[in-house]
């Protein structure tokens, strides 16, 4: 266990131990885990219960480089665009109709796991062909310039700039979209935006 808190307000939080490597950790690259799901033992729910926060919400704010923030119990902003979760469970899942460049569809309709513990974006292996034909694969000398659009539920179009689907490594630019299941919106897609999770109303906003 450890004591977590800010400005003199602390909560006791128990960190667990892993006893086996499940499929997600075996197949996906560069992943971590912090416990932001909806279970009562998660970091979000423990901190919310300790501080008796009214709103069952949290936000991952990566708008400013070098100043990331995790805010728990934020007041949901109804002026934002909200995507409904497909069904209630400890993971966060939204429905998508397509991942595209302009009118060119790269990935068809599928459910997307929204997971800040996954570093990159993952799609099924049989859907990587169109991505590789259009964007290439691996690393290259020049950055990407195309903007991707992920069409989600309630007509929400989530824009992905090159910085939100690629990364730099050793002076080269690498595509941050990999084959893997389930289809996953990882942390790279949350860069330069604030992602809000309204657990009480089962909705997510990527504005």
PDB file of C-alpha atoms in Angstrom:
ATOM      1  CA  UNK A   1       0.000   0.000   0.000  1.00  0.00           C
ATOM      2  CA  UNK A   2       0.981   3.621  -0.462  1.00  0.00           C
ATOM      3  CA  UNK A   3      -0.368   6.991   0.583  1.00  0.00           C
ATOM      4  CA  UNK A   4      -1.326   9.259  -2.295  1.00  0.00           C
ATOM      5  CA  UNK A   5      -2.441  12.852  -2.144  1.00  0.00           C
ATOM      6  CA  UNK A   6      -1.940  16.554  -2.806  1.00  0.00           C
ATOM      7  CA  UNK A   7      -1.877  19.593  -0.507  1.00  0.00           C
ATOM      8  CA  UNK A   8      -2.241  17.627   2.701  1.00  0.00           C
ATOM      9  CA  UNK A   9      -5.165  15.483   1.508  1.00  0.00           C
ATOM     10  CA  UNK A  10      -4.201  11.829   1.315  1.00  0.00           C
ATOM     11  CA  UNK A  11      -5.792   8.465   0.587  1.00  0.00           C
ATOM     12  CA  UNK A  12      -4.459   4.965   1.172  1.00  0.00           C
ATOM     13  CA  UNK A  13      -4.173   3.102  -2.126  1.00  0.00           C
ATOM     14  CA  UNK A  14      -3.126  -0.533  -2.548  1.00  0.00           C
ATOM     15  CA  UNK A  15      -0.967  -1.402  -5.545  1.00  0.00           C
ATOM     16  CA  UNK A  16      -1.414  -4.965  -6.781  1.00  0.00           C
ATOM     17  CA  UNK A  17       1.128  -7.455  -8.068  1.00  0.00           C
ATOM     18  CA  UNK A  18       0.988  -9.208 -11.434  1.00  0.00           C
ATOM     19  CA  UNK A  19       1.123 -12.999 -11.338  1.00  0.00           C
ATOM     20  CA  UNK A  20       0.763 -13.688 -15.062  1.00  0.00           C
ATOM     21  CA  UNK A  21       1.186 -11.949 -18.401  1.00  0.00           C
ATOM     22  CA  UNK A  22      -2.128 -11.759 -20.246  1.00  0.00           C
ATOM     23  CA  UNK A  23      -2.588 -11.504 -24.013  1.00  0.00           C
ATOM     24  CA  UNK A  24      -2.636  -7.692 -24.157  1.00  0.00           C
ATOM     25  CA  UNK A  25       0.781  -7.411 -22.549  1.00  0.00           C
ATOM     26  CA  UNK A  26       2.185 -10.168 -24.758  1.00  0.00           C
ATOM     27  CA  UNK A  27       0.959  -8.695 -28.056  1.00  0.00           C
ATOM     28  CA  UNK A  28       1.168  -4.920 -27.576  1.00  0.00           C
ATOM     29  CA  UNK A  29       4.260  -2.739 -27.341  1.00  0.00           C
ATOM     30  CA  UNK A  30       5.318  -0.299 -24.623  1.00  0.00           C
ATOM     31  CA  UNK A  31       2.313  -0.630 -22.353  1.00  0.00           C
ATOM     32  CA  UNK A  32       1.864   0.309 -18.718  1.00  0.00           C
ATOM     33  CA  UNK A  33      -0.931   0.073 -16.208  1.00  0.00           C
ATOM     34  CA  UNK A  34      -2.101   2.637 -13.652  1.00  0.00           C
ATOM     35  CA  UNK A  35      -5.580   1.468 -12.705  1.00  0.00           C
ATOM     36  CA  UNK A  36      -7.957   3.996 -14.242  1.00  0.00           C
ATOM     37  CA  UNK A  37     -10.800   1.572 -14.924  1.00  0.00           C
ATOM     38  CA  UNK A  38     -14.175   1.583 -13.210  1.00  0.00           C
ATOM     39  CA  UNK A  39     -13.558  -1.075 -10.566  1.00  0.00           C
ATOM     40  CA  UNK A  40     -13.887   0.024  -6.897  1.00  0.00           C
ATOM     41  CA  UNK A  41     -10.176  -0.697  -6.363  1.00  0.00           C
ATOM     42  CA  UNK A  42      -8.978   1.574  -9.184  1.00  0.00           C
ATOM     43  CA  UNK A  43      -7.008   4.745  -8.489  1.00  0.00           C
ATOM     44  CA  UNK A  44      -9.855   6.923  -9.793  1.00  0.00           C
ATOM     45  CA  UNK A  45     -12.532   5.337  -7.611  1.00  0.00           C
ATOM     46  CA  UNK A  46     -10.379   5.179  -4.464  1.00  0.00           C
ATOM     47  CA  UNK A  47      -9.492   8.872  -4.720  1.00  0.00           C
ATOM     48  CA  UNK A  48     -13.084   9.820  -5.561  1.00  0.00           C
ATOM     49  CA  UNK A  49     -14.496   7.918  -2.579  1.00  0.00           C
ATOM     50  CA  UNK A  50     -11.884   9.299  -0.186  1.00  0.00           C
ATOM     51  CA  UNK A  51     -12.603  12.903  -1.139  1.00  0.00           C
ATOM     52  CA  UNK A  52     -16.384  12.291  -1.421  1.00  0.00           C
ATOM     53  CA  UNK A  53     -16.448  13.848  -4.883  1.00  0.00           C
ATOM     54  CA  UNK A  54     -19.871  14.436  -6.379  1.00  0.00           C
ATOM     55  CA  UNK A  55     -19.051  13.661 -10.010  1.00  0.00           C
ATOM     56  CA  UNK A  56     -17.998  10.190 -11.131  1.00  0.00           C
ATOM     57  CA  UNK A  57     -15.612  11.578 -13.711  1.00  0.00           C
ATOM     58  CA  UNK A  58     -11.955  11.997 -14.541  1.00  0.00           C
ATOM     59  CA  UNK A  59      -9.941  13.735 -17.247  1.00  0.00           C
ATOM     60  CA  UNK A  60      -6.557  13.043 -18.821  1.00  0.00           C
ATOM     61  CA  UNK A  61      -5.206  16.437 -19.849  1.00  0.00           C
ATOM     62  CA  UNK A  62      -2.298  16.300 -22.302  1.00  0.00           C
ATOM     63  CA  UNK A  63      -2.898  19.658 -23.977  1.00  0.00           C
ATOM     64  CA  UNK A  64       0.403  21.189 -22.848  1.00  0.00           C
ATOM     65  CA  UNK A  65       3.654  19.370 -23.499  1.00  0.00           C
ATOM     66  CA  UNK A  66       5.499  18.659 -20.271  1.00  0.00           C
ATOM     67  CA  UNK A  67       2.469  19.437 -18.085  1.00  0.00           C
ATOM     68  CA  UNK A  68       0.231  16.348 -18.075  1.00  0.00           C
ATOM     69  CA  UNK A  69      -2.595  16.206 -15.551  1.00  0.00           C
ATOM     70  CA  UNK A  70      -5.024  13.611 -14.240  1.00  0.00           C
ATOM     71  CA  UNK A  71      -8.052  15.326 -12.722  1.00  0.00           C
ATOM     72  CA  UNK A  72     -10.648  13.325 -10.786  1.00  0.00           C
ATOM     73  CA  UNK A  73     -14.202  14.496 -10.088  1.00  0.00           C
ATOM     74  CA  UNK A  74     -14.249  17.213 -12.764  1.00  0.00           C
ATOM     75  CA  UNK A  75     -17.579  18.832 -13.658  1.00  0.00           C
ATOM     76  CA  UNK A  76     -18.567  17.429 -17.093  1.00  0.00           C
ATOM     77  CA  UNK A  77     -18.547  20.083 -19.803  1.00  0.00           C
ATOM     78  CA  UNK A  78     -21.787  19.636 -21.766  1.00  0.00           C
ATOM     79  CA  UNK A  79     -20.515  21.966 -24.499  1.00  0.00           C
ATOM     80  CA  UNK A  80     -18.079  19.263 -25.565  1.00  0.00           C
ATOM     81  CA  UNK A  81     -18.825  16.444 -28.033  1.00  0.00           C
ATOM     82  CA  UNK A  82     -19.628  13.225 -26.151  1.00  0.00           C
ATOM     83  CA  UNK A  83     -19.430   9.628 -27.368  1.00  0.00           C
ATOM     84  CA  UNK A  84     -21.555   6.995 -25.581  1.00  0.00           C
ATOM     85  CA  UNK A  85     -19.866   3.869 -24.294  1.00  0.00           C
ATOM     86  CA  UNK A  86     -21.295   0.752 -25.894  1.00  0.00           C
ATOM     87  CA  UNK A  87     -22.030  -1.101 -22.661  1.00  0.00           C
ATOM     88  CA  UNK A  88     -21.177  -0.866 -18.994  1.00  0.00           C
ATOM     89  CA  UNK A  89     -18.120  -2.780 -17.799  1.00  0.00           C
ATOM     90  CA  UNK A  90     -14.829  -1.944 -16.115  1.00  0.00           C
ATOM     91  CA  UNK A  91     -13.181  -1.155 -19.477  1.00  0.00           C
ATOM     92  CA  UNK A  92     -14.116   1.827 -21.635  1.00  0.00           C
ATOM     93  CA  UNK A  93     -15.424   0.890 -25.095  1.00  0.00           C
ATOM     94  CA  UNK A  94     -16.926   3.102 -27.837  1.00  0.00           C
ATOM     95  CA  UNK A  95     -18.383   2.256 -31.238  1.00  0.00           C
ATOM     96  CA  UNK A  96     -16.610   3.472 -34.355  1.00  0.00           C
ATOM     97  CA  UNK A  97     -17.876   3.484 -37.928  1.00  0.00           C
ATOM     98  CA  UNK A  98     -14.567   4.151 -39.687  1.00  0.00           C
ATOM     99  CA  UNK A  99     -10.968   5.335 -39.513  1.00  0.00           C
ATOM    100  CA  UNK A 100     -10.276   7.322 -42.660  1.00  0.00           C
ATOM    101  CA  UNK A 101      -8.187   9.863 -44.555  1.00  0.00           C
ATOM    102  CA  UNK A 102     -10.664  12.169 -46.238  1.00  0.00           C
ATOM    103  CA  UNK A 103     -13.161   9.789 -47.854  1.00  0.00           C
ATOM    104  CA  UNK A 104     -10.725   6.870 -47.995  1.00  0.00           C
ATOM    105  CA  UNK A 105     -11.696   4.341 -45.326  1.00  0.00           C
ATOM    106  CA  UNK A 106      -8.747   2.542 -43.725  1.00  0.00           C
ATOM    107  CA  UNK A 107     -10.602   0.666 -40.972  1.00  0.00           C
ATOM    108  CA  UNK A 108     -14.299  -0.188 -41.068  1.00  0.00           C
ATOM    109  CA  UNK A 109     -16.876  -0.363 -38.307  1.00  0.00           C
ATOM    110  CA  UNK A 110     -15.559  -1.773 -35.044  1.00  0.00           C
ATOM    111  CA  UNK A 111     -15.603  -1.281 -31.296  1.00  0.00           C
ATOM    112  CA  UNK A 112     -12.652   0.629 -29.855  1.00  0.00           C
ATOM    113  CA  UNK A 113     -11.177   0.110 -26.412  1.00  0.00           C
ATOM    114  CA  UNK A 114     -10.141   3.481 -24.954  1.00  0.00           C
ATOM    115  CA  UNK A 115      -7.058   2.693 -22.901  1.00  0.00           C
ATOM    116  CA  UNK A 116      -4.511   5.191 -21.578  1.00  0.00           C
ATOM    117  CA  UNK A 117      -2.391   2.219 -20.500  1.00  0.00           C
ATOM    118  CA  UNK A 118      -1.760   1.326 -24.158  1.00  0.00           C
ATOM    119  CA  UNK A 119       0.868   3.567 -25.665  1.00  0.00           C
ATOM    120  CA  UNK A 120      -0.144   3.198 -29.315  1.00  0.00           C
ATOM    121  CA  UNK A 121      -3.171   2.637 -31.571  1.00  0.00           C
ATOM    122  CA  UNK A 122      -4.033  -0.975 -32.399  1.00  0.00           C
ATOM    123  CA  UNK A 123      -6.242  -2.446 -35.102  1.00  0.00           C
ATOM    124  CA  UNK A 124      -6.940  -6.026 -36.195  1.00  0.00           C
ATOM    125  CA  UNK A 125      -4.216  -7.598 -38.327  1.00  0.00           C
ATOM    126  CA  UNK A 126      -6.567  -8.074 -41.282  1.00  0.00           C
ATOM    127  CA  UNK A 127      -7.244  -4.320 -41.309  1.00  0.00           C
ATOM    128  CA  UNK A 128      -3.602  -3.217 -41.376  1.00  0.00           C
ATOM    129  CA  UNK A 129      -3.281  -3.644 -45.136  1.00  0.00           C
ATOM    130  CA  UNK A 130      -5.046  -0.405 -46.080  1.00  0.00           C
ATOM    131  CA  UNK A 131      -3.118   1.506 -43.413  1.00  0.00           C
ATOM    132  CA  UNK A 132       0.232   0.235 -44.647  1.00  0.00           C
ATOM    133  CA  UNK A 133      -0.622   0.862 -48.311  1.00  0.00           C
ATOM    134  CA  UNK A 134      -1.582   4.452 -47.511  1.00  0.00           C
ATOM    135  CA  UNK A 135       0.789   5.418 -44.689  1.00  0.00           C
ATOM    136  CA  UNK A 136       3.563   2.860 -45.022  1.00  0.00           C
ATOM    137  CA  UNK A 137       4.979   0.957 -42.096  1.00  0.00           C
ATOM    138  CA  UNK A 138       7.751   1.216 -39.529  1.00  0.00           C
ATOM    139  CA  UNK A 139       9.987   4.297 -39.454  1.00  0.00           C
ATOM    140  CA  UNK A 140      11.109   6.777 -42.088  1.00  0.00           C
ATOM    141  CA  UNK A 141      13.110   9.988 -42.472  1.00  0.00           C
ATOM    142  CA  UNK A 142      10.221  12.377 -43.163  1.00  0.00           C
ATOM    143  CA  UNK A 143       7.213  13.032 -40.893  1.00  0.00           C
ATOM    144  CA  UNK A 144       3.676  12.209 -41.924  1.00  0.00           C
ATOM    145  CA  UNK A 145       1.458  15.093 -42.999  1.00  0.00           C
ATOM    146  CA  UNK A 146      -1.964  13.449 -43.391  1.00  0.00           C
ATOM    147  CA  UNK A 147      -4.735  13.970 -40.866  1.00  0.00           C
ATOM    148  CA  UNK A 148      -6.797  10.915 -39.913  1.00  0.00           C
ATOM    149  CA  UNK A 149     -10.430  10.979 -38.825  1.00  0.00           C
ATOM    150  CA  UNK A 150     -11.946   8.413 -36.479  1.00  0.00           C
ATOM    151  CA  UNK A 151     -15.738   8.450 -36.804  1.00  0.00           C
ATOM    152  CA  UNK A 152     -17.365   7.496 -33.508  1.00  0.00           C
ATOM    153  CA  UNK A 153     -20.848   7.194 -32.027  1.00  0.00           C
ATOM    154  CA  UNK A 154     -23.297  10.137 -31.948  1.00  0.00           C
ATOM    155  CA  UNK A 155     -21.676  11.508 -35.102  1.00  0.00           C
ATOM    156  CA  UNK A 156     -18.474  12.562 -33.331  1.00  0.00           C
ATOM    157  CA  UNK A 157     -15.433  12.847 -35.625  1.00  0.00           C
ATOM    158  CA  UNK A 158     -12.163  12.479 -33.693  1.00  0.00           C
ATOM    159  CA  UNK A 159      -9.308  14.115 -35.613  1.00  0.00           C
ATOM    160  CA  UNK A 160      -5.838  12.569 -35.390  1.00  0.00           C
ATOM    161  CA  UNK A 161      -2.945  14.806 -36.411  1.00  0.00           C
ATOM    162  CA  UNK A 162       0.411  13.183 -37.285  1.00  0.00           C
ATOM    163  CA  UNK A 163       1.555  13.804 -33.698  1.00  0.00           C
ATOM    164  CA  UNK A 164      -1.416  11.729 -32.508  1.00  0.00           C
ATOM    165  CA  UNK A 165      -0.627   8.615 -34.578  1.00  0.00           C
ATOM    166  CA  UNK A 166       3.164   8.756 -35.044  1.00  0.00           C
ATOM    167  CA  UNK A 167       6.253   9.409 -32.910  1.00  0.00           C
ATOM    168  CA  UNK A 168       9.939  10.219 -33.313  1.00  0.00           C
ATOM    169  CA  UNK A 169      12.732   7.847 -32.364  1.00  0.00           C
ATOM    170  CA  UNK A 170      16.469   8.234 -32.976  1.00  0.00           C
ATOM    171  CA  UNK A 171      15.870  11.089 -35.382  1.00  0.00           C
ATOM    172  CA  UNK A 172      13.311   9.178 -37.464  1.00  0.00           C
ATOM    173  CA  UNK A 173       9.516   9.194 -37.588  1.00  0.00           C
ATOM    174  CA  UNK A 174       7.637   6.002 -36.740  1.00  0.00           C
ATOM    175  CA  UNK A 175       4.022   5.012 -37.312  1.00  0.00           C
ATOM    176  CA  UNK A 176       2.214   4.481 -34.000  1.00  0.00           C
ATOM    177  CA  UNK A 177      -0.465   2.151 -35.405  1.00  0.00           C
ATOM    178  CA  UNK A 178       0.162  -1.563 -34.874  1.00  0.00           C
ATOM    179  CA  UNK A 179      -1.713  -4.835 -35.370  1.00  0.00           C
ATOM    180  CA  UNK A 180      -3.401  -6.082 -32.221  1.00  0.00           C
ATOM    181  CA  UNK A 181      -6.734  -6.923 -30.673  1.00  0.00           C
ATOM    182  CA  UNK A 182      -8.951  -5.464 -29.464  1.00  0.00           C
ATOM    183  CA  UNK A 183      -8.921  -2.296 -31.566  1.00  0.00           C
ATOM    184  CA  UNK A 184      -7.486   0.278 -29.160  1.00  0.00           C
ATOM    185  CA  UNK A 185      -7.322   4.053 -28.902  1.00  0.00           C
ATOM    186  CA  UNK A 186      -4.102   4.372 -26.930  1.00  0.00           C
ATOM    187  CA  UNK A 187      -2.401   7.250 -25.176  1.00  0.00           C
ATOM    188  CA  UNK A 188      -0.719   8.551 -28.344  1.00  0.00           C
ATOM    189  CA  UNK A 189      -4.175   9.524 -29.683  1.00  0.00           C
ATOM    190  CA  UNK A 190      -4.857  11.475 -26.466  1.00  0.00           C
ATOM    191  CA  UNK A 191      -1.820  13.717 -26.929  1.00  0.00           C
ATOM    192  CA  UNK A 192      -2.532  17.456 -27.370  1.00  0.00           C
ATOM    193  CA  UNK A 193      -6.111  17.094 -26.125  1.00  0.00           C
ATOM    194  CA  UNK A 194      -8.119  16.672 -22.941  1.00  0.00           C
ATOM    195  CA  UNK A 195      -9.985  13.367 -22.770  1.00  0.00           C
ATOM    196  CA  UNK A 196     -12.873  13.398 -20.299  1.00  0.00           C
ATOM    197  CA  UNK A 197     -14.543  10.267 -18.939  1.00  0.00           C
ATOM    198  CA  UNK A 198     -18.071  10.709 -17.542  1.00  0.00           C
ATOM    199  CA  UNK A 199     -18.619   7.365 -15.842  1.00  0.00           C
ATOM    200  CA  UNK A 200     -21.931   8.347 -14.327  1.00  0.00           C
ATOM    201  CA  UNK A 201     -23.453   8.881 -17.771  1.00  0.00           C
ATOM    202  CA  UNK A 202     -21.210   6.350 -19.570  1.00  0.00           C
ATOM    203  CA  UNK A 203     -19.753   8.827 -22.068  1.00  0.00           C
ATOM    204  CA  UNK A 204     -16.300   9.927 -23.252  1.00  0.00           C
ATOM    205  CA  UNK A 205     -15.223  13.227 -24.828  1.00  0.00           C
ATOM    206  CA  UNK A 206     -12.059  13.612 -26.937  1.00  0.00           C
ATOM    207  CA  UNK A 207     -12.196  17.389 -27.524  1.00  0.00           C
TER     208      UNK A 207
END
